Amino acid sequence: MHAFEYQHAETIEGAAEFLTQDNKAQLLAGGMTLLPALKSSLVAPTALIDLKGLIELKGACVDGDALVIGALTTHVEVAESEVINSAIPALTRLAANIGDAQVRNRGTLGGSLASNDPSADYPAAVLGLEAVIRTNRRDIPAAEFFTGKFETALQTDEIILAVRFPIPEQAAYVKFPNPASHFAIVGVMVVRDARGPRIAVTGASACVFRARELEDALRTDFNEHALDGLKFHREDLIDDLYATAEYRAHLVMAMARRAVAMASTRG
Amino acid sequence: MAQEIEFNLNGEQITCAVEPPTLLVDLLRDRFGLAGIHVACETSRCGSCVIHIDGRSVKSCIILAVEVDGCSVMTIEGLADGERLHPLQTAFGDCGGRQCGFCTPGMVMSALDLLQHNRDPDESEIREWMEGNICHCMGYHNIVGAVQAAASELQADTEV
């Protein structure tokens, strides 16, 4: 690995200041995306600023009609949280199936979102639930946050503090995992609330997206059979050694049906 | 520039200087001679290098040594109580869960994390939990049996 400096962040302001002064510095949370990238020289930061000591960025609470989860909350902490499971059980199930146990022990919500891996699970939940990403500078709606493959709306000196998830009436996330990595070959988040049904898809394309035509089909009848006979089509589906674009299109429908069925029965 | 870190390693308080790019697995093997932490894939897939940080299993090939400053680290070398092996170590031997032995330390440390958080896992829970550990002998059946046997043994211990 190339040489870099390493610092513990003492405060959020201090970490932001460091990023302002050195735009090649990078934030480190759980490191489950960053460390493999560092080891294979995909990234070459001048410095790493470790956020793990900022315990104020950990934990979850219900605030009015929303669930707020701190950016440094690990996947295992989400999976085991009573607060989260009572408010949005789809999130605890999602977190319990990310990667393997060792990734879940270390990886964080904020880290996953900032990386925006095309096959990551959390982006589907954040986009589907129309969550808001709170940073040290502003609130970013999910629809504006995910801008492309490994790209987000975050500025270089911006730090995710927490994510605010509006609590839905029903939601479920179902994925078809890569059997080795457990990344989603296709993952579908289905949400139903007063604003109507929403479907967000991860893994299928370079960036998480909403499947509006499937949402339309569910608007009058929120039932898996409302999707019968529909075929999913999109130009930019990933076509690689794990799955062809055609197979991914099929998986979008299959996962969507399962997610609708699960949301209907389990909330 | 080397940085000084302090951490607890298998019950002993350690202070040492490390360069930031040093991986935890390299520090523990090369500086402290803890060769029970095995290195195979070096891509965080295989689980041979699993250790515990603050009571949770992690893959030491994708953690920087500087990250454990202030933490408590336990490796397979810290598991036995003197000459007395931990029930998981005994069960891997008794149940034929060791095969060639290369994946065993990582398997044991992963299973320890499971049993510390779920005293009585069923077979599917064990198989799901151990997803991050690969056995190239493909001896998973006996490994799952060993974890079940250790779980029973540990429960019997606490009931006495």
PDB file of C-alpha atoms in Angstrom, chain A residues 86-233:
ATOM      1  CA  SER A  86     -40.104  -1.710  15.680  1.00  0.00           C
ATOM      2  CA  ALA A  87     -40.111   1.265  13.309  1.00  0.00           C
ATOM      3  CA  ILE A  88     -38.948  -0.227   9.986  1.00  0.00           C
ATOM      4  CA  PRO A  89     -38.374  -4.000  10.224  1.00  0.00           C
ATOM      5  CA  ALA A  90     -37.367  -4.089   6.539  1.00  0.00           C
ATOM      6  CA  LEU A  91     -34.185  -2.236   7.519  1.00  0.00           C
ATOM      7  CA  THR A  92     -33.136  -4.740  10.176  1.00  0.00           C
ATOM      8  CA  ARG A  93     -33.690  -7.599   7.718  1.00  0.00           C
ATOM      9  CA  LEU A  94     -31.711  -5.766   5.057  1.00  0.00           C
ATOM     10  CA  ALA A  95     -28.797  -5.113   7.411  1.00  0.00           C
ATOM     11  CA  ALA A  96     -28.790  -8.714   8.667  1.00  0.00           C
ATOM     12  CA  ASN A  97     -28.137  -9.921   5.107  1.00  0.00           C
ATOM     13  CA  ILE A  98     -25.370  -7.547   4.047  1.00  0.00           C
ATOM     14  CA  GLY A  99     -22.101  -9.285   3.129  1.00  0.00           C
ATOM     15  CA  ASP A 100     -20.903 -11.683   5.807  1.00  0.00           C
ATOM     16  CA  ALA A 101     -20.806 -11.458   9.604  1.00  0.00           C
ATOM     17  CA  GLN A 102     -17.387  -9.786   9.595  1.00  0.00           C
ATOM     18  CA  VAL A 103     -18.499  -7.094   7.134  1.00  0.00           C
ATOM     19  CA  ARG A 104     -21.630  -6.492   9.226  1.00  0.00           C
ATOM     20  CA  ASN A 105     -19.527  -6.151  12.385  1.00  0.00           C
ATOM     21  CA  ARG A 106     -17.500  -3.378  10.837  1.00  0.00           C
ATOM     22  CA  GLY A 107     -19.332  -1.721   7.932  1.00  0.00           C
ATOM     23  CA  THR A 108     -21.501   1.348   8.548  1.00  0.00           C
ATOM     24  CA  LEU A 109     -24.635   2.908   7.071  1.00  0.00           C
ATOM     25  CA  GLY A 110     -22.855   6.165   6.237  1.00  0.00           C
ATOM     26  CA  GLY A 111     -19.900   4.374   4.700  1.00  0.00           C
ATOM     27  CA  SER A 112     -22.133   2.283   2.479  1.00  0.00           C
ATOM     28  CA  LEU A 113     -24.030   5.346   1.238  1.00  0.00           C
ATOM     29  CA  ALA A 114     -20.907   7.438   0.664  1.00  0.00           C
ATOM     30  CA  SER A 115     -19.387   4.584  -1.391  1.00  0.00           C
ATOM     31  CA  ASN A 116     -22.585   4.071  -3.405  1.00  0.00           C
ATOM     32  CA  ASP A 117     -21.496   0.708  -4.730  1.00  0.00           C
ATOM     33  CA  PRO A 118     -23.892  -0.231  -7.576  1.00  0.00           C
ATOM     34  CA  SER A 119     -24.639  -3.551  -5.828  1.00  0.00           C
ATOM     35  CA  ALA A 120     -24.940  -2.297  -2.243  1.00  0.00           C
ATOM     36  CA  ASP A 121     -28.195  -2.887  -0.358  1.00  0.00           C
ATOM     37  CA  TYR A 122     -28.706   0.338   1.599  1.00  0.00           C
ATOM     38  CA  PRO A 123     -29.093   2.661  -1.432  1.00  0.00           C
ATOM     39  CA  ALA A 124     -32.302   0.808  -2.391  1.00  0.00           C
ATOM     40  CA  ALA A 125     -33.749   1.334   1.094  1.00  0.00           C
ATOM     41  CA  VAL A 126     -32.734   4.982   1.225  1.00  0.00           C
ATOM     42  CA  LEU A 127     -34.166   5.754  -2.224  1.00  0.00           C
ATOM     43  CA  GLY A 128     -37.303   3.646  -1.745  1.00  0.00           C
ATOM     44  CA  LEU A 129     -38.119   5.128   1.647  1.00  0.00           C
ATOM     45  CA  GLU A 130     -37.366   8.661   0.339  1.00  0.00           C
ATOM     46  CA  ALA A 131     -34.951   9.136   3.203  1.00  0.00           C
ATOM     47  CA  VAL A 132     -32.985  12.319   3.758  1.00  0.00           C
ATOM     48  CA  ILE A 133     -29.202  12.218   4.176  1.00  0.00           C
ATOM     49  CA  ARG A 134     -28.116  14.741   6.789  1.00  0.00           C
ATOM     50  CA  THR A 135     -24.563  16.034   6.425  1.00  0.00           C
ATOM     51  CA  ASN A 136     -22.487  18.610   8.285  1.00  0.00           C
ATOM     52  CA  ARG A 137     -23.675  21.139   5.684  1.00  0.00           C
ATOM     53  CA  ARG A 138     -27.203  20.297   4.546  1.00  0.00           C
ATOM     54  CA  ASP A 139     -30.003  17.792   4.155  1.00  0.00           C
ATOM     55  CA  ILE A 140     -29.876  15.877   0.868  1.00  0.00           C
ATOM     56  CA  PRO A 141     -33.027  14.073  -0.354  1.00  0.00           C
ATOM     57  CA  ALA A 142     -32.289  10.511  -1.496  1.00  0.00           C
ATOM     58  CA  ALA A 143     -33.500  11.312  -5.024  1.00  0.00           C
ATOM     59  CA  GLU A 144     -30.637  13.822  -5.355  1.00  0.00           C
ATOM     60  CA  PHE A 145     -27.994  11.891  -3.426  1.00  0.00           C
ATOM     61  CA  PHE A 146     -27.121   8.939  -5.686  1.00  0.00           C
ATOM     62  CA  THR A 147     -25.688  10.502  -8.834  1.00  0.00           C
ATOM     63  CA  GLY A 148     -23.929   7.605 -10.585  1.00  0.00           C
ATOM     64  CA  LYS A 149     -21.675   4.575 -10.257  1.00  0.00           C
ATOM     65  CA  PHE A 150     -19.746   5.084  -6.995  1.00  0.00           C
ATOM     66  CA  GLU A 151     -20.806   8.749  -7.235  1.00  0.00           C
ATOM     67  CA  THR A 152     -22.877  10.822  -4.828  1.00  0.00           C
ATOM     68  CA  ALA A 153     -23.873  14.449  -4.348  1.00  0.00           C
ATOM     69  CA  LEU A 154     -21.413  14.741  -1.429  1.00  0.00           C
ATOM     70  CA  GLN A 155     -18.861  17.548  -1.708  1.00  0.00           C
ATOM     71  CA  THR A 156     -15.242  16.782  -0.787  1.00  0.00           C
ATOM     72  CA  ASP A 157     -15.544  18.322   2.685  1.00  0.00           C
ATOM     73  CA  GLU A 158     -18.994  16.943   3.415  1.00  0.00           C
ATOM     74  CA  ILE A 159     -19.605  14.291   6.087  1.00  0.00           C
ATOM     75  CA  ILE A 160     -22.751  12.186   6.453  1.00  0.00           C
ATOM     76  CA  LEU A 161     -24.038  12.530  10.024  1.00  0.00           C
ATOM     77  CA  ALA A 162     -27.304  10.604   9.934  1.00  0.00           C
ATOM     78  CA  VAL A 163     -30.089   9.342   7.725  1.00  0.00           C
ATOM     79  CA  ARG A 164     -33.720  10.231   8.350  1.00  0.00           C
ATOM     80  CA  PHE A 165     -36.102   7.510   7.149  1.00  0.00           C
ATOM     81  CA  PRO A 166     -39.832   8.403   7.036  1.00  0.00           C
ATOM     82  CA  ILE A 167     -41.613   5.465   8.694  1.00  0.00           C
ATOM     83  CA  PRO A 168     -43.742   3.733   6.018  1.00  0.00           C
ATOM     84  CA  GLU A 169     -46.933   1.734   6.404  1.00  0.00           C
ATOM     85  CA  GLN A 170     -45.332  -1.274   4.759  1.00  0.00           C
ATOM     86  CA  ALA A 171     -41.905  -2.024   3.363  1.00  0.00           C
ATOM     87  CA  ALA A 172     -39.760  -4.979   2.400  1.00  0.00           C
ATOM     88  CA  TYR A 173     -36.395  -5.548   0.784  1.00  0.00           C
ATOM     89  CA  VAL A 174     -35.594  -8.728  -1.110  1.00  0.00           C
ATOM     90  CA  LYS A 175     -32.399  -9.449  -2.973  1.00  0.00           C
ATOM     91  CA  PHE A 176     -30.941 -12.122  -5.195  1.00  0.00           C
ATOM     92  CA  PRO A 177     -27.435 -12.225  -3.752  1.00  0.00           C
ATOM     93  CA  ASN A 178     -24.189 -13.111  -5.398  1.00  0.00           C
ATOM     94  CA  PRO A 179     -23.503 -16.360  -3.525  1.00  0.00           C
ATOM     95  CA  ALA A 180     -19.846 -15.470  -2.908  1.00  0.00           C
ATOM     96  CA  SER A 181     -19.932 -11.793  -1.968  1.00  0.00           C
ATOM     97  CA  HIS A 182     -23.597 -11.459  -0.933  1.00  0.00           C
ATOM     98  CA  PHE A 183     -23.744  -8.223  -2.899  1.00  0.00           C
ATOM     99  CA  ALA A 184     -27.098  -7.840  -4.649  1.00  0.00           C
ATOM    100  CA  ILE A 185     -27.149  -9.101  -8.223  1.00  0.00           C
ATOM    101  CA  VAL A 186     -30.570  -7.484  -8.007  1.00  0.00           C
ATOM    102  CA  GLY A 187     -32.153  -6.067  -4.844  1.00  0.00           C
ATOM    103  CA  VAL A 188     -35.617  -4.521  -4.671  1.00  0.00           C
ATOM    104  CA  MET A 189     -37.046  -2.295  -1.959  1.00  0.00           C
ATOM    105  CA  VAL A 190     -40.814  -1.948  -1.959  1.00  0.00           C
ATOM    106  CA  VAL A 191     -42.429   0.766   0.142  1.00  0.00           C
ATOM    107  CA  ARG A 192     -46.036   1.745   0.675  1.00  0.00           C
ATOM    108  CA  ASP A 193     -47.168   4.873   2.479  1.00  0.00           C
ATOM    109  CA  ALA A 194     -49.678   7.727   2.089  1.00  0.00           C
ATOM    110  CA  ARG A 195     -47.813   9.023  -0.969  1.00  0.00           C
ATOM    111  CA  GLY A 196     -48.305   5.698  -2.750  1.00  0.00           C
ATOM    112  CA  PRO A 197     -46.134   2.716  -3.613  1.00  0.00           C
ATOM    113  CA  ARG A 198     -42.438   3.076  -4.401  1.00  0.00           C
ATOM    114  CA  ILE A 199     -39.947   0.572  -5.786  1.00  0.00           C
ATOM    115  CA  ALA A 200     -36.194   1.114  -5.736  1.00  0.00           C
ATOM    116  CA  VAL A 201     -33.803  -1.271  -7.461  1.00  0.00           C
ATOM    117  CA  THR A 202     -30.113  -1.846  -6.714  1.00  0.00           C
ATOM    118  CA  GLY A 203     -27.570  -4.111  -8.398  1.00  0.00           C
ATOM    119  CA  ALA A 204     -29.292  -4.039 -11.768  1.00  0.00           C
ATOM    120  CA  SER A 205     -27.726  -0.868 -13.137  1.00  0.00           C
ATOM    121  CA  ALA A 206     -24.710   1.371 -12.487  1.00  0.00           C
ATOM    122  CA  CYS A 207     -26.717   3.280  -9.897  1.00  0.00           C
ATOM    123  CA  VAL A 208     -29.818   2.611  -7.793  1.00  0.00           C
ATOM    124  CA  PHE A 209     -33.067   3.699  -9.538  1.00  0.00           C
ATOM    125  CA  ARG A 210     -36.846   3.840  -9.097  1.00  0.00           C
ATOM    126  CA  ALA A 211     -38.939   1.438 -11.194  1.00  0.00           C
ATOM    127  CA  ARG A 212     -41.808   3.866 -11.894  1.00  0.00           C
ATOM    128  CA  GLU A 213     -43.764   1.597 -14.241  1.00  0.00           C
ATOM    129  CA  LEU A 214     -43.948  -1.072 -11.540  1.00  0.00           C
ATOM    130  CA  GLU A 215     -45.029   1.563  -9.006  1.00  0.00           C
ATOM    131  CA  ASP A 216     -47.867   2.566 -11.355  1.00  0.00           C
ATOM    132  CA  ALA A 217     -49.045  -1.038 -11.509  1.00  0.00           C
ATOM    133  CA  LEU A 218     -49.224  -1.201  -7.708  1.00  0.00           C
ATOM    134  CA  ARG A 219     -50.996   2.140  -7.265  1.00  0.00           C
ATOM    135  CA  THR A 220     -54.526   0.812  -7.447  1.00  0.00           C
ATOM    136  CA  ASP A 221     -53.810  -2.666  -6.114  1.00  0.00           C
ATOM    137  CA  PHE A 222     -50.855  -3.210  -3.774  1.00  0.00           C
ATOM    138  CA  ASN A 223     -50.604  -6.909  -4.446  1.00  0.00           C
ATOM    139  CA  GLU A 224     -47.919  -9.091  -6.010  1.00  0.00           C
ATOM    140  CA  HIS A 225     -50.405 -10.226  -8.660  1.00  0.00           C
ATOM    141  CA  ALA A 226     -50.758  -6.620  -9.852  1.00  0.00           C
ATOM    142  CA  LEU A 227     -47.294  -7.181 -11.351  1.00  0.00           C
ATOM    143  CA  ASP A 228     -48.367 -10.321 -13.268  1.00  0.00           C
ATOM    144  CA  GLY A 229     -47.781 -10.125 -16.990  1.00  0.00           C
ATOM    145  CA  LEU A 230     -45.498  -7.084 -16.713  1.00  0.00           C
ATOM    146  CA  LYS A 231     -42.031  -7.230 -18.212  1.00  0.00           C
ATOM    147  CA  PHE A 232     -39.307  -4.982 -16.907  1.00  0.00           C
ATOM    148  CA  HIS A 233     -37.250  -3.152 -19.468  1.00  0.00           C
TER     149      HIS A 233
END
